[in-house]
Coordinates of C-alpha atoms and ligand atoms in Angstrom, one line a residue:
X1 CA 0.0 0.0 0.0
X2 CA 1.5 3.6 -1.2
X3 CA 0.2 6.7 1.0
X4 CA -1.7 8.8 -1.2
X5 CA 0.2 11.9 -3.2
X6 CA 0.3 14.7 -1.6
X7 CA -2.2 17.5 -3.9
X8 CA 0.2 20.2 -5.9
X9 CA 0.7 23.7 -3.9
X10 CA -0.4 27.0 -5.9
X11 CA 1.4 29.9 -5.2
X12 CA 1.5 33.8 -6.0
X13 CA 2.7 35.7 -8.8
X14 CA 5.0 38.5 -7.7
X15 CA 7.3 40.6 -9.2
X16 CA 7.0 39.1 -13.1
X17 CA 7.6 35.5 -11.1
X18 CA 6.0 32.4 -9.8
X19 CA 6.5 32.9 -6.1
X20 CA 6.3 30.1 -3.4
X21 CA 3.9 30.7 -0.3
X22 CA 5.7 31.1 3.1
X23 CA 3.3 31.7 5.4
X24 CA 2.9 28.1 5.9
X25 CA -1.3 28.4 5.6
X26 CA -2.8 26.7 2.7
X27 CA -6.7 27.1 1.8
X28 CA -8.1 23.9 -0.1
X29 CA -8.9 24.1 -3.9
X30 CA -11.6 21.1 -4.6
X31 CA -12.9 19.2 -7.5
X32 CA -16.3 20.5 -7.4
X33 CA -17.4 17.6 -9.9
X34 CA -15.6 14.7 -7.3
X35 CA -15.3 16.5 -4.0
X36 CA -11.3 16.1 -3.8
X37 CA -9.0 18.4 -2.6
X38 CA -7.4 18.8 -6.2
X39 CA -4.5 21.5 -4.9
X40 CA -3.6 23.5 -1.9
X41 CA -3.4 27.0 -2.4
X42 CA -0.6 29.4 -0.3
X43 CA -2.9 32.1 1.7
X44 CA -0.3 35.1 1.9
X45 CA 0.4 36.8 5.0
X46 CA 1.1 40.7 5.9
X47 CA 4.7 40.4 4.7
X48 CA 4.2 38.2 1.3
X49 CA 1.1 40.8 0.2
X50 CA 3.4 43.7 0.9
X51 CA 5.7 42.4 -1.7
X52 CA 3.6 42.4 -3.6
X53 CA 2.8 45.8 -3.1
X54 CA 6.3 47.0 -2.9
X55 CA 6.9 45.4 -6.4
X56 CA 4.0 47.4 -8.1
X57 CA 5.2 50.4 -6.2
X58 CA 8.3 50.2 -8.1
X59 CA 7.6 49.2 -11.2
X60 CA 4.3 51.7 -11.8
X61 CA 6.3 55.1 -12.6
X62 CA 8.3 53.4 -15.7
X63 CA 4.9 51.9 -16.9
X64 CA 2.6 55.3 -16.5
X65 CA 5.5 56.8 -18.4
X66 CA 5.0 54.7 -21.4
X67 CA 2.5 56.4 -23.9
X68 CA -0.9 55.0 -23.9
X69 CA -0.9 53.8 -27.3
X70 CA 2.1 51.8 -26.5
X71 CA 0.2 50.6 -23.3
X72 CA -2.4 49.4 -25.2
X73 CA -0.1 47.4 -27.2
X74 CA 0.3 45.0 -24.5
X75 CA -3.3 44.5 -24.0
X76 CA -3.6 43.7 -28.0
X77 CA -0.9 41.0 -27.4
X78 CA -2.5 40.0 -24.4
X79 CA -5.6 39.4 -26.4
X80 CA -3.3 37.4 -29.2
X81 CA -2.3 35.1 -26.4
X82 CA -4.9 34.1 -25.0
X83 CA -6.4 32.8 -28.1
X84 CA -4.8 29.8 -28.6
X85 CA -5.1 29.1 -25.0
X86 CA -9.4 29.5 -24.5
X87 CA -9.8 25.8 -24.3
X88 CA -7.3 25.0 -22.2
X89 CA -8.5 28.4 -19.6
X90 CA -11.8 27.2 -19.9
X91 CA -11.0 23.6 -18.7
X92 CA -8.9 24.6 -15.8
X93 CA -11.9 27.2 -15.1
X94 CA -14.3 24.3 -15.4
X95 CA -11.9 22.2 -13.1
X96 CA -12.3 24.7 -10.1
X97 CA -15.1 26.1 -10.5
X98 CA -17.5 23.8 -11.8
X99 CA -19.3 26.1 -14.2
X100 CA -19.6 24.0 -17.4
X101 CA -17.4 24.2 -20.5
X102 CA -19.7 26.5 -22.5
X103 CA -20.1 28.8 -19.7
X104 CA -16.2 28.9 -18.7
X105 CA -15.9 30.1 -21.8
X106 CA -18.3 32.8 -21.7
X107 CA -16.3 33.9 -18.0
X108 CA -13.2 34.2 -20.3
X109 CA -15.0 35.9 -22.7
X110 CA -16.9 38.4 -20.6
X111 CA -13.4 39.6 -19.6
X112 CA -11.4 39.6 -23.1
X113 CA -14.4 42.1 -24.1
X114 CA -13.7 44.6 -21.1
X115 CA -9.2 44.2 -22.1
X116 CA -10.9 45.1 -25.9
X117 CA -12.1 47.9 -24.6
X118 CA -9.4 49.2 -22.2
X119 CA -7.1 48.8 -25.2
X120 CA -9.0 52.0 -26.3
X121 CA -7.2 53.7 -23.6
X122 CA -5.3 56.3 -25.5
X123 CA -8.8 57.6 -26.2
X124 CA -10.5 57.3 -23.0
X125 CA -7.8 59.1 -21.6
X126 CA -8.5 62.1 -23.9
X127 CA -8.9 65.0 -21.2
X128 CA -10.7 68.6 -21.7
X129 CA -9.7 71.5 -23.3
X130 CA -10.8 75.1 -23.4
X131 CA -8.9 77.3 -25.4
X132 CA -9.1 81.1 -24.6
X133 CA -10.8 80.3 -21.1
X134 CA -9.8 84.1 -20.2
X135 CA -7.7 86.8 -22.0
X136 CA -4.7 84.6 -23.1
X137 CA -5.8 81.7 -20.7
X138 CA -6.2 77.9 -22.0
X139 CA -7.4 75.3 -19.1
X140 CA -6.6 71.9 -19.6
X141 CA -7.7 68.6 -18.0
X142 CA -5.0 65.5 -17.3
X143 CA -5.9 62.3 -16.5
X144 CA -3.3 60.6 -14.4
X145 CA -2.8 57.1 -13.0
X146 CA -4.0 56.8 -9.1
X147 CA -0.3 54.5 -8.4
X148 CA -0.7 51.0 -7.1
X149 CA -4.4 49.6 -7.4
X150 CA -6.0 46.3 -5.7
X151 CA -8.9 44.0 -6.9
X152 CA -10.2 41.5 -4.5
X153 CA -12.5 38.8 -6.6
X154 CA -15.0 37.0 -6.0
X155 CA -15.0 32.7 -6.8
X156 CA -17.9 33.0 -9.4
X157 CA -16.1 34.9 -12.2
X158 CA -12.4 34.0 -11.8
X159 CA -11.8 35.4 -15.2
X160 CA -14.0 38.0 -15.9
X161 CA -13.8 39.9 -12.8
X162 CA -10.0 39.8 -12.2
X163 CA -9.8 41.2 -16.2
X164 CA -12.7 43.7 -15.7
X165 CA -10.7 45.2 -12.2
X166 CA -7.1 44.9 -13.7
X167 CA -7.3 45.6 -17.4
X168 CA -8.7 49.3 -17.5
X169 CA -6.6 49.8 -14.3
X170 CA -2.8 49.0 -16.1
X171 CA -4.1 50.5 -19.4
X172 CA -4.4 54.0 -17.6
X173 CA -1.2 53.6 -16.0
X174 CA -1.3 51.8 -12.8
X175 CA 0.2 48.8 -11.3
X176 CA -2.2 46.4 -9.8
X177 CA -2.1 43.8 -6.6
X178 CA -4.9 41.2 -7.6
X179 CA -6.1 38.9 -4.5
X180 CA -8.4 36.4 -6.6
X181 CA -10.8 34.3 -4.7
X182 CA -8.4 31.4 -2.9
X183 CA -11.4 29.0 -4.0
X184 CA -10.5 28.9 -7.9
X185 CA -6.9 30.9 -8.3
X186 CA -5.5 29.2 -11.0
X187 CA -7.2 31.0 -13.9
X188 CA -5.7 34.7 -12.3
X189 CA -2.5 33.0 -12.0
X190 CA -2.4 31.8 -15.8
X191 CA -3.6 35.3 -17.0
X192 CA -1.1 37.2 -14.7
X193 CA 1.9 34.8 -17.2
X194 CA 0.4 36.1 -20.5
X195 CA 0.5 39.6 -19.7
X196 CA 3.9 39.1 -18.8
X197 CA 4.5 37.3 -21.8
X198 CA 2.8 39.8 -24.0
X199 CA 5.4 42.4 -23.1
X200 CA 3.8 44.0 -19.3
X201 CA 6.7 44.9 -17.1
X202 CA 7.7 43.0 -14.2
X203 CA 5.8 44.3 -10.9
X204 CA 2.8 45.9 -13.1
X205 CA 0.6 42.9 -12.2
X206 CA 1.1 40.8 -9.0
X207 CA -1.1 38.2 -8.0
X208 CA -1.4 37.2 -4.4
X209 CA -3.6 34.3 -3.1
X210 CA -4.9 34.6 0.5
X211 CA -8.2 35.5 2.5
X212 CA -7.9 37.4 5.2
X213 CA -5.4 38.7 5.8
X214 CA -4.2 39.6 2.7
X215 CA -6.8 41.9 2.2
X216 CA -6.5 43.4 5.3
X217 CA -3.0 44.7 4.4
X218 CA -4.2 45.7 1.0
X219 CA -7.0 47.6 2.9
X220 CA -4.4 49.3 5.4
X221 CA -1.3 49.8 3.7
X222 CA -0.9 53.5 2.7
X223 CA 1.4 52.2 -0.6
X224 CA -2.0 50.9 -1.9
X225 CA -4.2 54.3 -3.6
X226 CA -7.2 52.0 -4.5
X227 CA -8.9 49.2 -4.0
X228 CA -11.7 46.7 -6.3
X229 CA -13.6 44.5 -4.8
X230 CA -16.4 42.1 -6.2
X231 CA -18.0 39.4 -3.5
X232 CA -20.8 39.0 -0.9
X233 CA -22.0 41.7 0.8
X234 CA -21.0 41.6 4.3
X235 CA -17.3 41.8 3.3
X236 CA -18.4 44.6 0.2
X237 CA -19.0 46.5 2.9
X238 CA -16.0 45.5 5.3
X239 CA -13.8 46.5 2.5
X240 CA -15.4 50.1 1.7
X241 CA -15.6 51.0 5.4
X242 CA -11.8 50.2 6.1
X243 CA -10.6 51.6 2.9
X244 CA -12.6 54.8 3.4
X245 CA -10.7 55.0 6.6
X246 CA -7.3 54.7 5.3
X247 CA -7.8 57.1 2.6
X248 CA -8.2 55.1 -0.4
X249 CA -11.0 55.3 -3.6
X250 CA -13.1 52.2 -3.2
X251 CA -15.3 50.6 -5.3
X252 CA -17.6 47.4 -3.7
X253 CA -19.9 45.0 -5.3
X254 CA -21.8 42.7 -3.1
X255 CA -24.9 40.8 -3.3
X256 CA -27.9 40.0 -5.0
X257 CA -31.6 39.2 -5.2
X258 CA -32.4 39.7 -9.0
X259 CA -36.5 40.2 -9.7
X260 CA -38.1 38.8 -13.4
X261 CA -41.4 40.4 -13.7
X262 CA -43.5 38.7 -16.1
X263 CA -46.5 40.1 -17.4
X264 CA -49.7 38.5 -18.5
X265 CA -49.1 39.7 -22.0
X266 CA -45.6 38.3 -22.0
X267 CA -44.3 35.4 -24.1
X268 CA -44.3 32.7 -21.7
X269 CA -42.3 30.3 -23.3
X270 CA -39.8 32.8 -24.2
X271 CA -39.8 34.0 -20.2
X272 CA -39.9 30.2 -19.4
X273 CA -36.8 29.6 -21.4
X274 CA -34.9 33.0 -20.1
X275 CA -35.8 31.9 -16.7
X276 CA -34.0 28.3 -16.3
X277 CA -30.7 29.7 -18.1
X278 CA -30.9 32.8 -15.7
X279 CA -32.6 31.0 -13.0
X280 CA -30.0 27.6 -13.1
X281 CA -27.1 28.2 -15.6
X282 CA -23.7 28.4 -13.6
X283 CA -25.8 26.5 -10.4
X284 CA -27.2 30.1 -9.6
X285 CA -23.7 31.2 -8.4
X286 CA -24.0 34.6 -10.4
X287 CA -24.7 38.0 -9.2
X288 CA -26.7 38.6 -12.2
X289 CA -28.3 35.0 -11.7
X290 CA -32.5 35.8 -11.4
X291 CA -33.8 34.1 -8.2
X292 CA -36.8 35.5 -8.0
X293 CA -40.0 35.2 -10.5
X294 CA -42.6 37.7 -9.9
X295 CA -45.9 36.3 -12.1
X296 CA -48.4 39.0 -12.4
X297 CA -51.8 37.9 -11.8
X298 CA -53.2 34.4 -10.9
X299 CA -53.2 33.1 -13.9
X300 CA -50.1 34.1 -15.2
X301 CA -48.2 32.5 -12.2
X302 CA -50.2 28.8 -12.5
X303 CA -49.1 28.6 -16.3
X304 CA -45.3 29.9 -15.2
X305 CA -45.4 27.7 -12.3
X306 CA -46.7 25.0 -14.6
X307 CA -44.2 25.5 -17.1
X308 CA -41.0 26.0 -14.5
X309 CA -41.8 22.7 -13.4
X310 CA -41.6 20.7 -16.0
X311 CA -39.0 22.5 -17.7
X312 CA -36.3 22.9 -15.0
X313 CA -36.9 19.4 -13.4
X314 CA -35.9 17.7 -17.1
X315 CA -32.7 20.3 -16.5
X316 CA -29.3 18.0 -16.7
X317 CA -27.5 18.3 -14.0
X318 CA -23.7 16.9 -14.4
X319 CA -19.5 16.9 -14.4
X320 CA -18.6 20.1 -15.9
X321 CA -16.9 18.9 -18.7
X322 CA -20.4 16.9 -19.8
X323 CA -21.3 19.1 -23.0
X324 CA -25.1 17.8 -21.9
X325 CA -24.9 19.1 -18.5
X326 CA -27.3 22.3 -18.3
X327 CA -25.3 22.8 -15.2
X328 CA -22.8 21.5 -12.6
X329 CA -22.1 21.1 -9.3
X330 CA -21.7 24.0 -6.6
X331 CA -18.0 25.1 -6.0
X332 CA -17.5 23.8 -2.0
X333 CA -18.8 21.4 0.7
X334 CA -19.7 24.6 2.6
X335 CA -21.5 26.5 -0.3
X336 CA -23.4 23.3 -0.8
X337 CA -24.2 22.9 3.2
X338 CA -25.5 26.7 2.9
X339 CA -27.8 26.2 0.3
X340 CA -29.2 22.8 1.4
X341 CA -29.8 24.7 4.9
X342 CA -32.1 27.6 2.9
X343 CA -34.1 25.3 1.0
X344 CA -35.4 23.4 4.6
X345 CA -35.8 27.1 6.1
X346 CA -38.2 28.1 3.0
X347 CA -39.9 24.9 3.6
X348 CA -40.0 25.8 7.6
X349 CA -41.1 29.0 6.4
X350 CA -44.4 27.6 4.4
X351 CA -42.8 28.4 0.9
X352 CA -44.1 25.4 -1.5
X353 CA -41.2 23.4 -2.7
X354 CA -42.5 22.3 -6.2
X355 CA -39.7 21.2 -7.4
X356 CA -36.9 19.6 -4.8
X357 CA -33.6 18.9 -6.6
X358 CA -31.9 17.8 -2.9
X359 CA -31.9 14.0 -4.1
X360 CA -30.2 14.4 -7.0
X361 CA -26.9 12.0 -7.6
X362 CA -24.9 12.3 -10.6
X363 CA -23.8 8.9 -11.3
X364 CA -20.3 7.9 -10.8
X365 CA -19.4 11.9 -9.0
X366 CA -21.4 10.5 -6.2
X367 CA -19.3 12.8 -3.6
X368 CA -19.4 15.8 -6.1
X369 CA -21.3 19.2 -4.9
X370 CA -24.1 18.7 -7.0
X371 CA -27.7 20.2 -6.1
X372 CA -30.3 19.9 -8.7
X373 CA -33.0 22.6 -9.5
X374 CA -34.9 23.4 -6.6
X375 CA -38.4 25.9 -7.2
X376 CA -40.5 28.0 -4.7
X377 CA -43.9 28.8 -5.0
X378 CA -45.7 31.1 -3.0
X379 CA -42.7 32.5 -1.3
X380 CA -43.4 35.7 0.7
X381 CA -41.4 38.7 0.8
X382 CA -41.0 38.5 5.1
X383 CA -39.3 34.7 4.0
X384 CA -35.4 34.6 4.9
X385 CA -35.5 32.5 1.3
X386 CA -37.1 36.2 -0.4
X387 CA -34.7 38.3 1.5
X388 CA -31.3 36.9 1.5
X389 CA -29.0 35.5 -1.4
X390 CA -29.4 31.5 -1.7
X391 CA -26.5 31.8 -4.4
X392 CA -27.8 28.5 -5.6
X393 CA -29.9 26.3 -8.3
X394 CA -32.9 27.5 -6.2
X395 CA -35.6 29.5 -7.9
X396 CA -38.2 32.0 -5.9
X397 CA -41.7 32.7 -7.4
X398 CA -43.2 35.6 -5.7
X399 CA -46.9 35.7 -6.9
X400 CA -48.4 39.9 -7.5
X401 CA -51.6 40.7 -7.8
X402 CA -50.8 44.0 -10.2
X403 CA -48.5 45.6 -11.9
X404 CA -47.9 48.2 -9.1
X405 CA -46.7 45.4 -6.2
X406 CA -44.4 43.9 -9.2
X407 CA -42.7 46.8 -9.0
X408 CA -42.5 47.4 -5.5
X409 CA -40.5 44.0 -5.0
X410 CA -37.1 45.1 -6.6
X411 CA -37.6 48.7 -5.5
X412 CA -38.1 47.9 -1.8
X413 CA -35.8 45.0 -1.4
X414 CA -32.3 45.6 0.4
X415 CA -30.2 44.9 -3.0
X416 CA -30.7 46.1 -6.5
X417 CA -28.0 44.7 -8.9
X418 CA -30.1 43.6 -11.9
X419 CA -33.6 43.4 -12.5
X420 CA -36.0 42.5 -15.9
X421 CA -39.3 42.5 -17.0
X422 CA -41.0 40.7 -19.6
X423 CA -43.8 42.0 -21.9
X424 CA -45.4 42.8 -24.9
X425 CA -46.1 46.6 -23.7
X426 CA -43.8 49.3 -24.7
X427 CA -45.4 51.3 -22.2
X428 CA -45.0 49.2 -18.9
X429 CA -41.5 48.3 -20.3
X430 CA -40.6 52.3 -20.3
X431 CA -42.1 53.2 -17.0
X432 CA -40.6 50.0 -15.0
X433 CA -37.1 50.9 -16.6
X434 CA -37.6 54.4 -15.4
X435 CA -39.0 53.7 -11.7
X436 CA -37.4 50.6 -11.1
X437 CA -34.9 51.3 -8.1
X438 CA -31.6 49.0 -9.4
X439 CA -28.6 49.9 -11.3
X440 CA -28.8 47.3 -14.1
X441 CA -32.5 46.5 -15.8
X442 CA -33.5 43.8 -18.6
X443 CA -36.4 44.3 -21.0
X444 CA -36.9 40.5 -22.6
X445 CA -33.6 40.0 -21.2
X446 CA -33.2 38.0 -18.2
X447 CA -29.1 39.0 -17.4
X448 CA -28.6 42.5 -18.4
X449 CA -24.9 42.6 -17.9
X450 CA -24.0 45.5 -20.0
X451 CA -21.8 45.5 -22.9
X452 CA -18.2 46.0 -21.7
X453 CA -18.1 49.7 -23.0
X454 CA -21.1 50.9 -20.7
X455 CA -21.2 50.2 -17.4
X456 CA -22.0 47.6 -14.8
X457 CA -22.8 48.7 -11.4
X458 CA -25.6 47.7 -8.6
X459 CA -27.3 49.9 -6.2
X460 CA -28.1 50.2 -2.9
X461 CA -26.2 47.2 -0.6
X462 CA -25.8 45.7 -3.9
X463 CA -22.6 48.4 -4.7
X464 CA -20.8 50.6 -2.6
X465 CA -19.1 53.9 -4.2
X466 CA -19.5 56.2 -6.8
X467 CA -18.7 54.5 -9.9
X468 CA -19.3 51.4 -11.6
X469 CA -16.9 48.6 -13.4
X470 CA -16.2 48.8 -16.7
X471 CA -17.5 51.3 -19.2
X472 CA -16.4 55.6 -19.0
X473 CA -16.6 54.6 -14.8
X474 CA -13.7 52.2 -15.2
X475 CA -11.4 55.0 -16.5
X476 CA -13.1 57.8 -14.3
X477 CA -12.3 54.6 -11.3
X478 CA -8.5 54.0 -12.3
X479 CA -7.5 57.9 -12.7
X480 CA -7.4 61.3 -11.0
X481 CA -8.4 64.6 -12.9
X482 CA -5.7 67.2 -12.5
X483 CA -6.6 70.5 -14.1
X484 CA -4.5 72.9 -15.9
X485 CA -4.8 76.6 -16.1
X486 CA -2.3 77.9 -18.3
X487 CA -1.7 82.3 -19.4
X488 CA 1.2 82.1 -21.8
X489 CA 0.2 86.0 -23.8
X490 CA 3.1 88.7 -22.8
X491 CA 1.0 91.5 -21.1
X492 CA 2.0 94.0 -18.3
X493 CA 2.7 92.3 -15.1
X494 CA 0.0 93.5 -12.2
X495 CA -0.7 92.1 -8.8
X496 CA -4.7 91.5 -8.3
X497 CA -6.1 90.5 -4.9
X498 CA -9.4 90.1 -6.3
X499 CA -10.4 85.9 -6.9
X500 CA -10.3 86.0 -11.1
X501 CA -13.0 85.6 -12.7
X502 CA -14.6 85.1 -16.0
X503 CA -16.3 88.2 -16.4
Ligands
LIG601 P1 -16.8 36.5 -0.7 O1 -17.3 37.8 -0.2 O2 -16.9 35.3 0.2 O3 -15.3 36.6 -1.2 C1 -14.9 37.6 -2.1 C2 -13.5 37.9 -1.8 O4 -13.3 38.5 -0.5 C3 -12.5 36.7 -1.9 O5 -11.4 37.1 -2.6 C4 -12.3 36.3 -0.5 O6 -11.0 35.8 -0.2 C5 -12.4 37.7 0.2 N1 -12.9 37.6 1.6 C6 -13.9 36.8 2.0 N2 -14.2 37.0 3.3 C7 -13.4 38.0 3.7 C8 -13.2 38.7 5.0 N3 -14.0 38.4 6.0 N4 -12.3 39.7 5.0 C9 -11.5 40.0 3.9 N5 -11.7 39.3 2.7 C10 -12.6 38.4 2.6 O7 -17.7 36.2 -2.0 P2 -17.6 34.9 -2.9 O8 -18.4 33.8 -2.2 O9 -16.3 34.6 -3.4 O10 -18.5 35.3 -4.2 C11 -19.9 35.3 -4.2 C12 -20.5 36.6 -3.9 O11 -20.0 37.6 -4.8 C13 -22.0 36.6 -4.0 O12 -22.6 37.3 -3.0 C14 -22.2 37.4 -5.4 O13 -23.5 38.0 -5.5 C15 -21.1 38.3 -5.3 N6 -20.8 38.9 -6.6 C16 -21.2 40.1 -6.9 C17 -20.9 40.7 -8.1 C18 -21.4 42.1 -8.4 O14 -20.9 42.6 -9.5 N7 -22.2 42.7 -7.7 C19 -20.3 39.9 -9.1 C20 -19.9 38.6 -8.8 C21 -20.1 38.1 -7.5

């Protein structure tokens, strides 16, 4: 009898190089299609992180100094790189994560759009210009690289997230501390080499695994101008709070509790079918992920509920890599626990459970963290299953009487990322987009994630700061306006203690 091999050790990515962890704490990085611990991943301390930070400090002047066109160029040959490489991204993505194939490849994709975009950054760093502002007086405005920004991600996205906080962020000039999520870091890692590779400088882009406290010296150390962050809520705001008090621009994404209004003039079968791919697809671990239907009228709900049921119970549930699986399993034993725990409390809260996926078993990943699709009916807004984030294959339908308490769902509930409505009226369509109270809103679209050159952003506990990701906020995000008053006509010196004016 041999003793079983030890799993592989991930490490960081400081400095242009693959560093080894030395704080001696690992975190455990599963097979989320077999339940093993697949690789051990090196949680950084204080002293690893500031590095990391110490390397981006030094490397950032050289890079802002490069022009932006020539910037740009290494997000072009970033983009070259990673072509060849999708399949193999979107299997180790898969591996981690357990999002299937298809949609690892849409992660990767989400994110190549936003480094398309920030390789437009010569452009969108185009400042203002008045020309004869006063008698011989041009003004001028400068956009200029903050110094050493950090993104903390989330598990759900570990490519598009990490490219959508790092990509606009180098392009105007910064150098960037990611701290992906230590429950799928391999993707970050892999991405950090090409940019390397496609000609970044050493120390522009460091990667550092860890949890804690990792981010808590990227929150407090005074090197750091910035910070990202994308993830639940409680720690959104953890991360705004402490980085308000240290100084720093923050920008925090949390949770979610996305509404589908469907009207009784809506195309059901075309709601029905948007529903299970926003409802199910990537095991409702999305922020955008809709987990709440809200049926108008009686009749409307019985034919949706009708419909959900048989639809999303004939949903394949399987290994990631299955090109039939609709769906696979959830990415921990913990994430799996918490989701298993909300589905008894909305049946201990009187929700109906229509449709109970807890029994599922996917034949030969018997230990995997599969869940299969679970459906409310009759869930009530006071229900913790209404009010909280399940972040799972579990699907809400809140039944409303009218238009009017279809609305007020979305608008009064604590988070408003995304939000959509299906109909056949122009009219309700218009008026829901306008009074609807969340930052991102779908007409006939069930995940309105914008396009990566306008911007993404949730309201209320849903985001915390000014601006949004991607999009004019990105750049607005990643750069600070200096202003530039300049008199260069020859005129008869004078002293004037009066403020000047324009007049
Ligand atoms: P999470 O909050 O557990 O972790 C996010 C990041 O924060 C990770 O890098 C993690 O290491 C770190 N972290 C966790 N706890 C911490 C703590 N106490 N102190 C300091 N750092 C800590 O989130 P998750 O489970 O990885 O991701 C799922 C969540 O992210 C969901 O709530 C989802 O809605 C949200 N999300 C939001 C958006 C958005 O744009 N609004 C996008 C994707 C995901």
């Amino acid at each position: 009898m041999g003793t079983a091999p030890s799993p592989r050790t991930i490490g960081h990515f400081i400095d242009g190089k693959p560093v080894t962890g030395s704080s001696g704490d690992f975190g455990k990085v599963y097979d989320p299609n077999t339940g093993e611990v697949q690789a051990l991943v090196a949680l950084a301390d204080q002293a690893e992180t500031e590095a990391a930070v110490a390397s981006a400090l030094a490397a950032q002047p050289g890079w802002a100094a490069w022009n932006p066109q020539r910037r740009a160029r290494v997000l072009l040959k970033f983009l070259q790189l990673v072509e060849p490489e999708r399949d193999e991204l979107a299997r180790l993505l898969s591996s981690e994560h357990g999002k299937t194939l298809a949609d690892a490849h849409g992660d990767i994709q989400r994110g190549l759009e936003v480094v398309e975009f920030a390789a437009g950054v010569p452009h969108l760093l185009k400042g203002e210009f008045t020309g004869s502002a006063g008698t011989g007086i041009d003004t001028h405005s400068l956009r200029q690289p903050l110094g050493v920004v950090a993104g903390i991600s989330p598990f759900n996205f570990p490519a598009m997230v990490p490219l959508w906080q790092l990509a606009p962020s180098i392009a105007c000039g910064n150098a960037f501390v990611l701290k992906p999520s230590e429950r799928d870091p391999s993707v970050p890692l892999r991405i950090a080499e090409l940019f390397l590779e496609a000609g970044l400088p050493p120390g522009v882009l460091n990667v550092v695994n860890g949890a804690h406290a990792a981010v808590n010296t990227l929150l407090t150390d005074p090197r750091v101008a910035a910070v990202g962050f994308v993830g639940s809520t409680p720690v959104a705001e953890h991360v705004y709070r402490t980085a308000a008090e240290t100084g720093k621009r923050a920008q925090c994404f949390g949770g979610a509790k996305n509404h589908m209004v469907i009207m009784p003039d809506a195309d059901l079968d075309l709601a029905v079918d948007a529903l299970l791919g926003a409802g199910y697809g990537s095991a409702g671990e999305r922020c955008m992920a809709i987990s709440v239907a809200v049926p108008v009228g009686k009749a409307t709900a019985d034919a949706l509920v009708a419909k959900l049921v048989e639809r999303a119970g004939a949903l394949k549930v399987g290994h990631s890599f299955d090109e039939n699986a609709d769906f696979g399993p959830l990415i921990g034993p913990d994430a799996l626990e918490r989701v298993r725990g909300y589905i008894e409390a909305g049946v201990a809260e009187g929700a109906d459970l229509v449709l109970d996926g807890r029994g599922l078993s996917v034949p030969g990943h018997e230990n995997g963290f599969f869940l299969g699709p679970c459906l409310f009916d009759n869930v009530k807004p006071q229900m913790r299953i209404y009010r909280e984030e399940i972040f799972g294959p579990v699907l809400s339908v809140v039944r409303a009487d009218d238009y009017e308490s279809a609305l007020r769902l979305p608008s009064e509930h604590e988070f408003g990322n995304g939000v959509a409505i299906f109909t056949r009226s122009g009219d309700v369509a218009r008026d829901f987009a306008d009074r609807v109270q969340a930052g991102m809103v779908g007409v006939n679209v069930a995940i309105p994630v914008p396009v990566s050159y306008h911007v993404f952003g949730g309201w209320k506990r849903s985001g915390f700061g000014d601006l949004g990701q991607h999009g004019p906020d990105s750049i607005r995000f990643n750069t600070k306006t200096k202003t530039v008053t300049s008199r260069w006509s020859e005129g008869p010196a004078a002293s004037s203690f009066v403020i000047p004016t324009m007049q």
